[in-house]
């Protein structure tokens, strides 16, 4: 990403954003202290972006919507959540499920696992995917393990990446694109973990790795999309996946990790990123201690 300019954070940049998208200029606005920072995905678009900025300064990019909207200074939180309501809503749902687990305990876990679980004496007896989840009409179980988190650190770590990657996809390519990635990644990562013989697992990190793969491949194949992953972050995420696959994570006290869900999510994200970068340049539409993903 190329840093183009800094602006006071009380300026209404909506007309500029709309004009840049209309002219297919990949960009991002970030907040730094009391400044808004404009970044370009492709430095070769600097001249066109500068032309639009000049028109915006002269007031010639004002749209009827922008003119009729109240000119109030939005909060930093409001700006961020307004750009990515689906990502924010997904985080809110995961937090709500986690809080319910604290009060309802095993009832929530048993309702959200990929197959029904029954406790018989000291044993946990799982149901069957085909006869109980599919034939039994409990199709929500294919997706809901992604909403389960087994500890505050588990929840915070996963939500951090949902927000980091999910906000990029939603603000640059629309909530539909993010929704498709989340649903498909949750399904495939959950199934990948189940078919290794695990029935009690949960976490959003299969989706996180799908978003990582999608954003990374889009940033490489379509830099004008505005999607971006710092190289060191990619190294860290892949290093973490390899670290947990070796079993060292358990040795260092991180507990069981749903490694197959990580790998399945990453692969499905790369596949979706490859199709999206080929077909739509720049984006399409604006225990209570199971395996942790």
mmCIF file of C-alpha atoms in Angstrom:
data_model
loop_
_atom_site.group_PDB
_atom_site.id
_atom_site.type_symbol
_atom_site.label_atom_id
_atom_site.label_comp_id
_atom_site.label_asym_id
_atom_site.label_seq_id
_atom_site.Cartn_x
_atom_site.Cartn_y
_atom_site.Cartn_z
ATOM 1 C CA UNK A 1 0.000 0.000 0.000
ATOM 2 C CA UNK A 2 1.201 3.511 -0.865
ATOM 3 C CA UNK A 3 0.628 6.344 1.617
ATOM 4 C CA UNK A 4 -0.811 9.253 -0.340
ATOM 5 C CA UNK A 5 -1.794 11.917 2.165
ATOM 6 C CA UNK A 6 -3.028 12.723 5.671
ATOM 7 C CA UNK A 7 -6.219 14.624 6.444
ATOM 8 C CA UNK A 8 -7.812 16.021 9.606
ATOM 9 C CA UNK A 9 -10.170 13.465 11.055
ATOM 10 C CA UNK A 10 -13.121 15.882 11.149
ATOM 11 C CA UNK A 11 -13.325 16.058 7.336
ATOM 12 C CA UNK A 12 -16.161 14.203 5.625
ATOM 13 C CA UNK A 13 -14.354 11.981 3.113
ATOM 14 C CA UNK A 14 -17.426 10.127 1.853
ATOM 15 C CA UNK A 15 -17.629 11.962 -1.501
ATOM 16 C CA UNK A 16 -13.947 11.260 -2.093
ATOM 17 C CA UNK A 17 -14.327 7.574 -1.229
ATOM 18 C CA UNK A 18 -17.309 7.237 -3.564
ATOM 19 C CA UNK A 19 -15.500 8.959 -6.415
ATOM 20 C CA UNK A 20 -12.401 6.800 -5.992
ATOM 21 C CA UNK A 21 -14.436 3.605 -6.039
ATOM 22 C CA UNK A 22 -16.355 4.849 -9.088
ATOM 23 C CA UNK A 23 -13.010 5.325 -10.838
ATOM 24 C CA UNK A 24 -11.753 1.876 -9.743
ATOM 25 C CA UNK A 25 -8.984 3.264 -7.544
ATOM 26 C CA UNK A 26 -8.164 0.733 -4.843
ATOM 27 C CA UNK A 27 -7.611 2.515 -1.537
ATOM 28 C CA UNK A 28 -8.029 2.443 2.218
ATOM 29 C CA UNK A 29 -8.515 5.073 4.898
ATOM 30 C CA UNK A 30 -6.953 4.384 8.281
ATOM 31 C CA UNK A 31 -7.076 6.334 11.533
ATOM 32 C CA UNK A 32 -3.815 7.487 13.122
ATOM 33 C CA UNK A 33 -4.146 9.684 16.190
ATOM 34 C CA UNK A 34 -6.164 12.699 15.031
ATOM 35 C CA UNK A 35 -5.540 12.140 11.324
ATOM 36 C CA UNK A 36 -7.157 10.194 8.505
ATOM 37 C CA UNK A 37 -4.563 8.527 6.272
ATOM 38 C CA UNK A 38 -5.307 7.690 2.638
ATOM 39 C CA UNK A 39 -3.462 4.682 1.189
ATOM 40 C CA UNK A 40 -3.412 3.592 -2.445
ATOM 41 C CA UNK A 41 -3.185 -0.034 -3.502
ATOM 42 C CA UNK A 42 -1.459 0.872 -6.779
ATOM 43 C CA UNK A 43 1.055 3.784 -6.773
ATOM 44 C CA UNK A 44 0.533 4.184 -10.513
ATOM 45 C CA UNK A 45 -2.927 5.574 -9.771
ATOM 46 C CA UNK A 46 -1.479 8.546 -7.862
ATOM 47 C CA UNK A 47 -2.186 11.086 -10.607
ATOM 48 C CA UNK A 48 -5.816 10.050 -11.009
ATOM 49 C CA UNK A 49 -6.281 10.030 -7.234
ATOM 50 C CA UNK A 50 -4.677 13.489 -6.988
ATOM 51 C CA UNK A 51 -7.108 14.792 -9.612
ATOM 52 C CA UNK A 52 -10.084 13.518 -7.616
ATOM 53 C CA UNK A 53 -8.671 14.962 -4.399
ATOM 54 C CA UNK A 54 -8.387 18.366 -6.071
ATOM 55 C CA UNK A 55 -12.027 18.161 -7.239
ATOM 56 C CA UNK A 56 -13.056 17.100 -3.750
ATOM 57 C CA UNK A 57 -11.244 20.066 -2.192
ATOM 58 C CA UNK A 58 -13.173 22.334 -4.568
ATOM 59 C CA UNK A 59 -16.452 20.722 -3.516
ATOM 60 C CA UNK A 60 -17.197 19.264 -6.930
ATOM 61 C CA UNK A 61 -17.545 15.669 -5.742
ATOM 62 C CA UNK A 62 -20.442 16.336 -3.407
ATOM 63 C CA UNK A 63 -23.294 13.915 -4.026
ATOM 64 C CA UNK A 64 -26.889 14.549 -3.136
ATOM 65 C CA UNK A 65 -26.604 11.984 -0.359
ATOM 66 C CA UNK A 66 -23.572 13.678 1.084
ATOM 67 C CA UNK A 67 -25.193 17.091 0.815
ATOM 68 C CA UNK A 68 -28.321 16.006 2.628
ATOM 69 C CA UNK A 69 -26.472 14.111 5.361
ATOM 70 C CA UNK A 70 -25.718 15.973 8.592
ATOM 71 C CA UNK A 71 -22.132 17.174 8.695
ATOM 72 C CA UNK A 72 -21.219 15.827 12.091
ATOM 73 C CA UNK A 73 -17.927 14.333 13.115
ATOM 74 C CA UNK A 74 -18.318 10.569 13.508
ATOM 75 C CA UNK A 75 -16.454 8.760 16.259
ATOM 76 C CA UNK A 76 -13.531 6.548 15.373
ATOM 77 C CA UNK A 77 -15.500 3.500 16.571
ATOM 78 C CA UNK A 78 -18.552 4.545 14.600
ATOM 79 C CA UNK A 79 -16.520 4.961 11.429
ATOM 80 C CA UNK A 80 -14.907 1.552 11.788
ATOM 81 C CA UNK A 81 -18.111 -0.351 12.589
ATOM 82 C CA UNK A 82 -20.010 1.568 9.930
ATOM 83 C CA UNK A 83 -17.556 0.332 7.303
ATOM 84 C CA UNK A 84 -17.887 -3.322 8.325
ATOM 85 C CA UNK A 85 -21.210 -4.056 10.059
ATOM 86 C CA UNK A 86 -21.163 -7.763 9.176
ATOM 87 C CA UNK A 87 -17.684 -8.289 10.619
ATOM 88 C CA UNK A 88 -18.715 -6.351 13.715
ATOM 89 C CA UNK A 89 -21.934 -8.359 13.985
ATOM 90 C CA UNK A 90 -20.049 -11.635 13.688
ATOM 91 C CA UNK A 91 -17.790 -10.612 16.559
ATOM 92 C CA UNK A 92 -20.822 -9.606 18.629
ATOM 93 C CA UNK A 93 -22.452 -13.010 18.050
ATOM 94 C CA UNK A 94 -19.288 -14.870 19.085
ATOM 95 C CA UNK A 95 -18.994 -12.779 22.237
ATOM 96 C CA UNK A 96 -22.682 -13.371 23.034
ATOM 97 C CA UNK A 97 -22.289 -17.143 22.574
ATOM 98 C CA UNK A 98 -19.209 -17.114 24.791
ATOM 99 C CA UNK A 99 -21.076 -15.260 27.549
ATOM 100 C CA UNK A 100 -23.981 -17.694 27.270
ATOM 101 C CA UNK A 101 -21.508 -20.567 27.651
ATOM 102 C CA UNK A 102 -20.410 -19.053 30.952
ATOM 103 C CA UNK A 103 -23.955 -19.259 32.289
ATOM 104 C CA UNK A 104 -25.531 -22.183 30.416
ATOM 105 C CA UNK A 105 -22.322 -24.185 30.141
ATOM 106 C CA UNK A 106 -22.619 -27.559 28.455
ATOM 107 C CA UNK A 107 -26.101 -26.855 27.104
ATOM 108 C CA UNK A 108 -24.747 -24.290 24.643
ATOM 109 C CA UNK A 109 -21.782 -26.451 23.707
ATOM 110 C CA UNK A 110 -23.980 -29.483 23.044
ATOM 111 C CA UNK A 111 -26.388 -27.397 20.958
ATOM 112 C CA UNK A 112 -23.608 -25.988 18.750
ATOM 113 C CA UNK A 113 -21.317 -28.998 18.187
ATOM 114 C CA UNK A 114 -21.200 -30.534 14.708
ATOM 115 C CA UNK A 115 -23.060 -33.643 15.938
ATOM 116 C CA UNK A 116 -25.315 -34.064 19.004
ATOM 117 C CA UNK A 117 -23.479 -35.087 22.165
ATOM 118 C CA UNK A 118 -24.910 -37.139 25.007
ATOM 119 C CA UNK A 119 -23.321 -37.772 28.391
ATOM 120 C CA UNK A 120 -23.702 -41.351 29.621
ATOM 121 C CA UNK A 121 -22.081 -41.869 32.980
ATOM 122 C CA UNK A 122 -18.536 -40.624 32.579
ATOM 123 C CA UNK A 123 -18.527 -40.995 28.803
ATOM 124 C CA UNK A 124 -19.306 -38.524 26.042
ATOM 125 C CA UNK A 125 -21.319 -40.256 23.323
ATOM 126 C CA UNK A 126 -21.393 -38.421 19.979
ATOM 127 C CA UNK A 127 -24.156 -38.675 17.419
ATOM 128 C CA UNK A 128 -23.674 -39.277 13.719
ATOM 129 C CA UNK A 129 -23.175 -36.621 11.042
ATOM 130 C CA UNK A 130 -25.288 -38.352 8.410
ATOM 131 C CA UNK A 131 -28.187 -39.642 10.501
ATOM 132 C CA UNK A 132 -28.395 -36.931 13.185
ATOM 133 C CA UNK A 133 -27.044 -33.684 11.730
ATOM 134 C CA UNK A 134 -28.062 -34.138 8.080
ATOM 135 C CA UNK A 135 -31.012 -36.537 8.048
ATOM 136 C CA UNK A 136 -32.180 -35.208 11.405
ATOM 137 C CA UNK A 137 -32.512 -31.694 9.995
ATOM 138 C CA UNK A 138 -29.952 -30.143 12.378
ATOM 139 C CA UNK A 139 -28.078 -28.461 9.554
ATOM 140 C CA UNK A 140 -27.048 -25.493 11.688
ATOM 141 C CA UNK A 141 -24.513 -27.787 13.344
ATOM 142 C CA UNK A 142 -22.411 -27.728 10.172
ATOM 143 C CA UNK A 143 -21.630 -24.059 10.882
ATOM 144 C CA UNK A 144 -22.107 -23.348 14.591
ATOM 145 C CA UNK A 145 -18.886 -24.933 15.937
ATOM 146 C CA UNK A 146 -17.149 -21.828 14.579
ATOM 147 C CA UNK A 147 -19.077 -19.760 17.150
ATOM 148 C CA UNK A 148 -17.773 -21.728 20.151
ATOM 149 C CA UNK A 149 -14.719 -20.457 22.022
ATOM 150 C CA UNK A 150 -13.141 -22.074 25.062
ATOM 151 C CA UNK A 151 -11.568 -19.204 26.966
ATOM 152 C CA UNK A 152 -11.042 -15.451 26.765
ATOM 153 C CA UNK A 153 -7.703 -15.683 24.991
ATOM 154 C CA UNK A 154 -9.158 -18.111 22.471
ATOM 155 C CA UNK A 155 -12.001 -15.669 21.785
ATOM 156 C CA UNK A 156 -9.883 -12.503 21.654
ATOM 157 C CA UNK A 157 -7.240 -14.013 19.381
ATOM 158 C CA UNK A 158 -9.818 -15.210 16.878
ATOM 159 C CA UNK A 159 -11.877 -12.024 16.940
ATOM 160 C CA UNK A 160 -8.771 -9.929 16.320
ATOM 161 C CA UNK A 161 -8.252 -11.615 12.951
ATOM 162 C CA UNK A 162 -11.947 -11.631 12.084
ATOM 163 C CA UNK A 163 -11.851 -7.870 12.466
ATOM 164 C CA UNK A 164 -8.512 -7.308 10.751
ATOM 165 C CA UNK A 165 -9.222 -9.394 7.655
ATOM 166 C CA UNK A 166 -13.014 -9.314 7.645
ATOM 167 C CA UNK A 167 -13.150 -5.524 7.799
ATOM 168 C CA UNK A 168 -10.866 -5.298 4.775
ATOM 169 C CA UNK A 169 -13.016 -7.627 2.698
ATOM 170 C CA UNK A 170 -16.300 -6.035 3.739
ATOM 171 C CA UNK A 171 -15.247 -2.405 3.345
ATOM 172 C CA UNK A 172 -13.553 -3.015 -0.016
ATOM 173 C CA UNK A 173 -15.698 -5.738 -1.592
ATOM 174 C CA UNK A 174 -18.988 -5.676 0.267
ATOM 175 C CA UNK A 175 -20.779 -7.623 2.981
ATOM 176 C CA UNK A 176 -21.996 -10.294 0.561
ATOM 177 C CA UNK A 177 -18.451 -11.297 -0.323
ATOM 178 C CA UNK A 178 -17.478 -11.489 3.349
ATOM 179 C CA UNK A 179 -20.617 -13.460 4.154
ATOM 180 C CA UNK A 180 -19.903 -16.024 1.444
ATOM 181 C CA UNK A 181 -16.335 -16.502 2.655
ATOM 182 C CA UNK A 182 -17.424 -16.908 6.285
ATOM 183 C CA UNK A 183 -20.180 -19.431 5.516
ATOM 184 C CA UNK A 184 -18.118 -21.538 3.098
ATOM 185 C CA UNK A 185 -15.014 -21.450 5.323
ATOM 186 C CA UNK A 186 -16.974 -22.383 8.452
ATOM 187 C CA UNK A 187 -18.547 -25.334 6.636
ATOM 188 C CA UNK A 188 -15.353 -26.711 5.130
ATOM 189 C CA UNK A 189 -13.115 -26.120 8.154
ATOM 190 C CA UNK A 190 -15.649 -27.763 10.482
ATOM 191 C CA UNK A 191 -15.983 -30.773 8.179
ATOM 192 C CA UNK A 192 -12.204 -31.019 7.828
ATOM 193 C CA UNK A 193 -11.864 -31.206 11.614
ATOM 194 C CA UNK A 194 -14.744 -33.658 12.017
ATOM 195 C CA UNK A 195 -13.394 -36.132 9.478
ATOM 196 C CA UNK A 196 -10.171 -36.443 11.474
ATOM 197 C CA UNK A 197 -12.229 -38.078 14.221
ATOM 198 C CA UNK A 198 -12.852 -35.050 16.452
ATOM 199 C CA UNK A 199 -16.392 -34.115 17.480
ATOM 200 C CA UNK A 200 -15.775 -31.601 20.251
ATOM 201 C CA UNK A 201 -14.063 -28.564 18.770
ATOM 202 C CA UNK A 202 -14.815 -24.915 18.168
ATOM 203 C CA UNK A 203 -13.498 -21.543 17.171
ATOM 204 C CA UNK A 204 -13.461 -19.034 14.338
ATOM 205 C CA UNK A 205 -9.851 -19.597 13.330
ATOM 206 C CA UNK A 206 -10.762 -21.800 10.368
ATOM 207 C CA UNK A 207 -12.578 -18.741 9.038
ATOM 208 C CA UNK A 208 -9.621 -16.551 10.042
ATOM 209 C CA UNK A 209 -7.255 -18.642 7.952
ATOM 210 C CA UNK A 210 -9.675 -18.615 5.036
ATOM 211 C CA UNK A 211 -9.780 -14.818 5.192
ATOM 212 C CA UNK A 212 -5.988 -14.742 5.425
ATOM 213 C CA UNK A 213 -5.630 -16.914 2.325
ATOM 214 C CA UNK A 214 -8.248 -14.944 0.416
ATOM 215 C CA UNK A 215 -6.853 -11.500 1.255
ATOM 216 C CA UNK A 216 -3.254 -12.553 0.633
ATOM 217 C CA UNK A 217 -3.935 -14.088 -2.771
ATOM 218 C CA UNK A 218 -6.124 -11.166 -3.846
ATOM 219 C CA UNK A 219 -3.412 -8.726 -2.776
ATOM 220 C CA UNK A 220 -0.873 -10.608 -4.876
ATOM 221 C CA UNK A 221 -2.973 -11.195 -7.980
ATOM 222 C CA UNK A 222 -5.098 -8.027 -7.869
ATOM 223 C CA UNK A 223 -3.196 -5.308 -5.978
ATOM 224 C CA UNK A 224 -5.701 -2.753 -7.262
ATOM 225 C CA UNK A 225 -8.308 -4.422 -5.017
ATOM 226 C CA UNK A 226 -6.829 -2.577 -2.027
ATOM 227 C CA UNK A 227 -6.592 -5.770 0.054
ATOM 228 C CA UNK A 228 -3.317 -6.074 1.918
ATOM 229 C CA UNK A 229 -1.469 -8.432 4.275
ATOM 230 C CA UNK A 230 1.886 -7.359 5.753
ATOM 231 C CA UNK A 231 4.568 -9.917 4.954
ATOM 232 C CA UNK A 232 5.508 -10.430 8.603
ATOM 233 C CA UNK A 233 1.869 -11.059 9.521
ATOM 234 C CA UNK A 234 1.654 -13.760 6.862
ATOM 235 C CA UNK A 235 4.847 -15.319 8.229
ATOM 236 C CA UNK A 236 3.460 -15.195 11.768
ATOM 237 C CA UNK A 237 0.109 -16.784 10.841
ATOM 238 C CA UNK A 238 1.715 -19.594 8.867
ATOM 239 C CA UNK A 239 4.368 -20.060 11.552
ATOM 240 C CA UNK A 240 1.660 -20.340 14.202
ATOM 241 C CA UNK A 241 -0.169 -22.975 12.169
ATOM 242 C CA UNK A 242 3.013 -25.041 11.765
ATOM 243 C CA UNK A 243 3.854 -24.549 15.459
ATOM 244 C CA UNK A 244 0.517 -25.972 16.604
ATOM 245 C CA UNK A 245 0.685 -28.838 14.096
ATOM 246 C CA UNK A 246 3.936 -30.070 15.635
ATOM 247 C CA UNK A 247 2.278 -30.584 19.010
ATOM 248 C CA UNK A 248 4.437 -27.926 20.645
ATOM 249 C CA UNK A 249 1.358 -25.817 21.278
ATOM 250 C CA UNK A 250 0.003 -28.416 23.664
ATOM 251 C CA UNK A 251 3.418 -28.773 25.315
ATOM 252 C CA UNK A 252 3.507 -25.019 25.965
ATOM 253 C CA UNK A 253 0.034 -25.030 27.495
ATOM 254 C CA UNK A 254 -2.073 -23.859 24.565
ATOM 255 C CA UNK A 255 -4.302 -26.926 24.767
ATOM 256 C CA UNK A 256 -5.671 -28.956 21.882
ATOM 257 C CA UNK A 257 -5.733 -27.069 18.597
ATOM 258 C CA UNK A 258 -7.980 -27.894 15.641
ATOM 259 C CA UNK A 259 -5.145 -27.960 13.129
ATOM 260 C CA UNK A 260 -7.142 -29.567 10.333
ATOM 261 C CA UNK A 261 -9.655 -26.718 10.527
ATOM 262 C CA UNK A 262 -6.816 -24.199 10.148
ATOM 263 C CA UNK A 263 -5.446 -25.985 7.114
ATOM 264 C CA UNK A 264 -8.878 -26.544 5.581
ATOM 265 C CA UNK A 265 -9.789 -22.896 6.082
ATOM 266 C CA UNK A 266 -6.544 -21.699 4.529
ATOM 267 C CA UNK A 267 -7.001 -23.915 1.471
ATOM 268 C CA UNK A 268 -10.602 -22.868 0.886
ATOM 269 C CA UNK A 269 -9.609 -19.214 1.278
ATOM 270 C CA UNK A 270 -6.869 -19.599 -1.322
ATOM 271 C CA UNK A 271 -9.297 -21.322 -3.701
ATOM 272 C CA UNK A 272 -11.902 -18.589 -3.291
ATOM 273 C CA UNK A 273 -9.222 -15.919 -3.667
ATOM 274 C CA UNK A 274 -8.003 -17.515 -6.883
ATOM 275 C CA UNK A 275 -11.499 -17.586 -8.406
ATOM 276 C CA UNK A 276 -12.288 -14.051 -7.222
ATOM 277 C CA UNK A 277 -9.019 -12.632 -8.544
ATOM 278 C CA UNK A 278 -9.555 -14.335 -11.889
ATOM 279 C CA UNK A 279 -13.204 -13.447 -12.409
ATOM 280 C CA UNK A 280 -13.726 -10.155 -10.593
ATOM 281 C CA UNK A 281 -10.727 -7.811 -10.647
ATOM 282 C CA UNK A 282 -10.922 -5.305 -7.849
ATOM 283 C CA UNK A 283 -13.781 -7.063 -6.084
ATOM 284 C CA UNK A 284 -17.334 -8.088 -6.825
ATOM 285 C CA UNK A 285 -19.855 -6.329 -4.626
ATOM 286 C CA UNK A 286 -19.412 -3.149 -3.378
ATOM 287 C CA UNK A 287 -15.802 -30.264 26.948
ATOM 288 C CA UNK A 288 -16.205 -27.083 27.547
ATOM 289 C CA UNK A 289 -12.563 -27.544 26.583
ATOM 290 C CA UNK A 290 -12.584 -29.062 23.158
ATOM 291 C CA UNK A 291 -10.115 -28.605 20.361
ATOM 292 C CA UNK A 292 -9.564 -24.900 19.751
ATOM 293 C CA UNK A 293 -9.465 -23.434 16.303
#
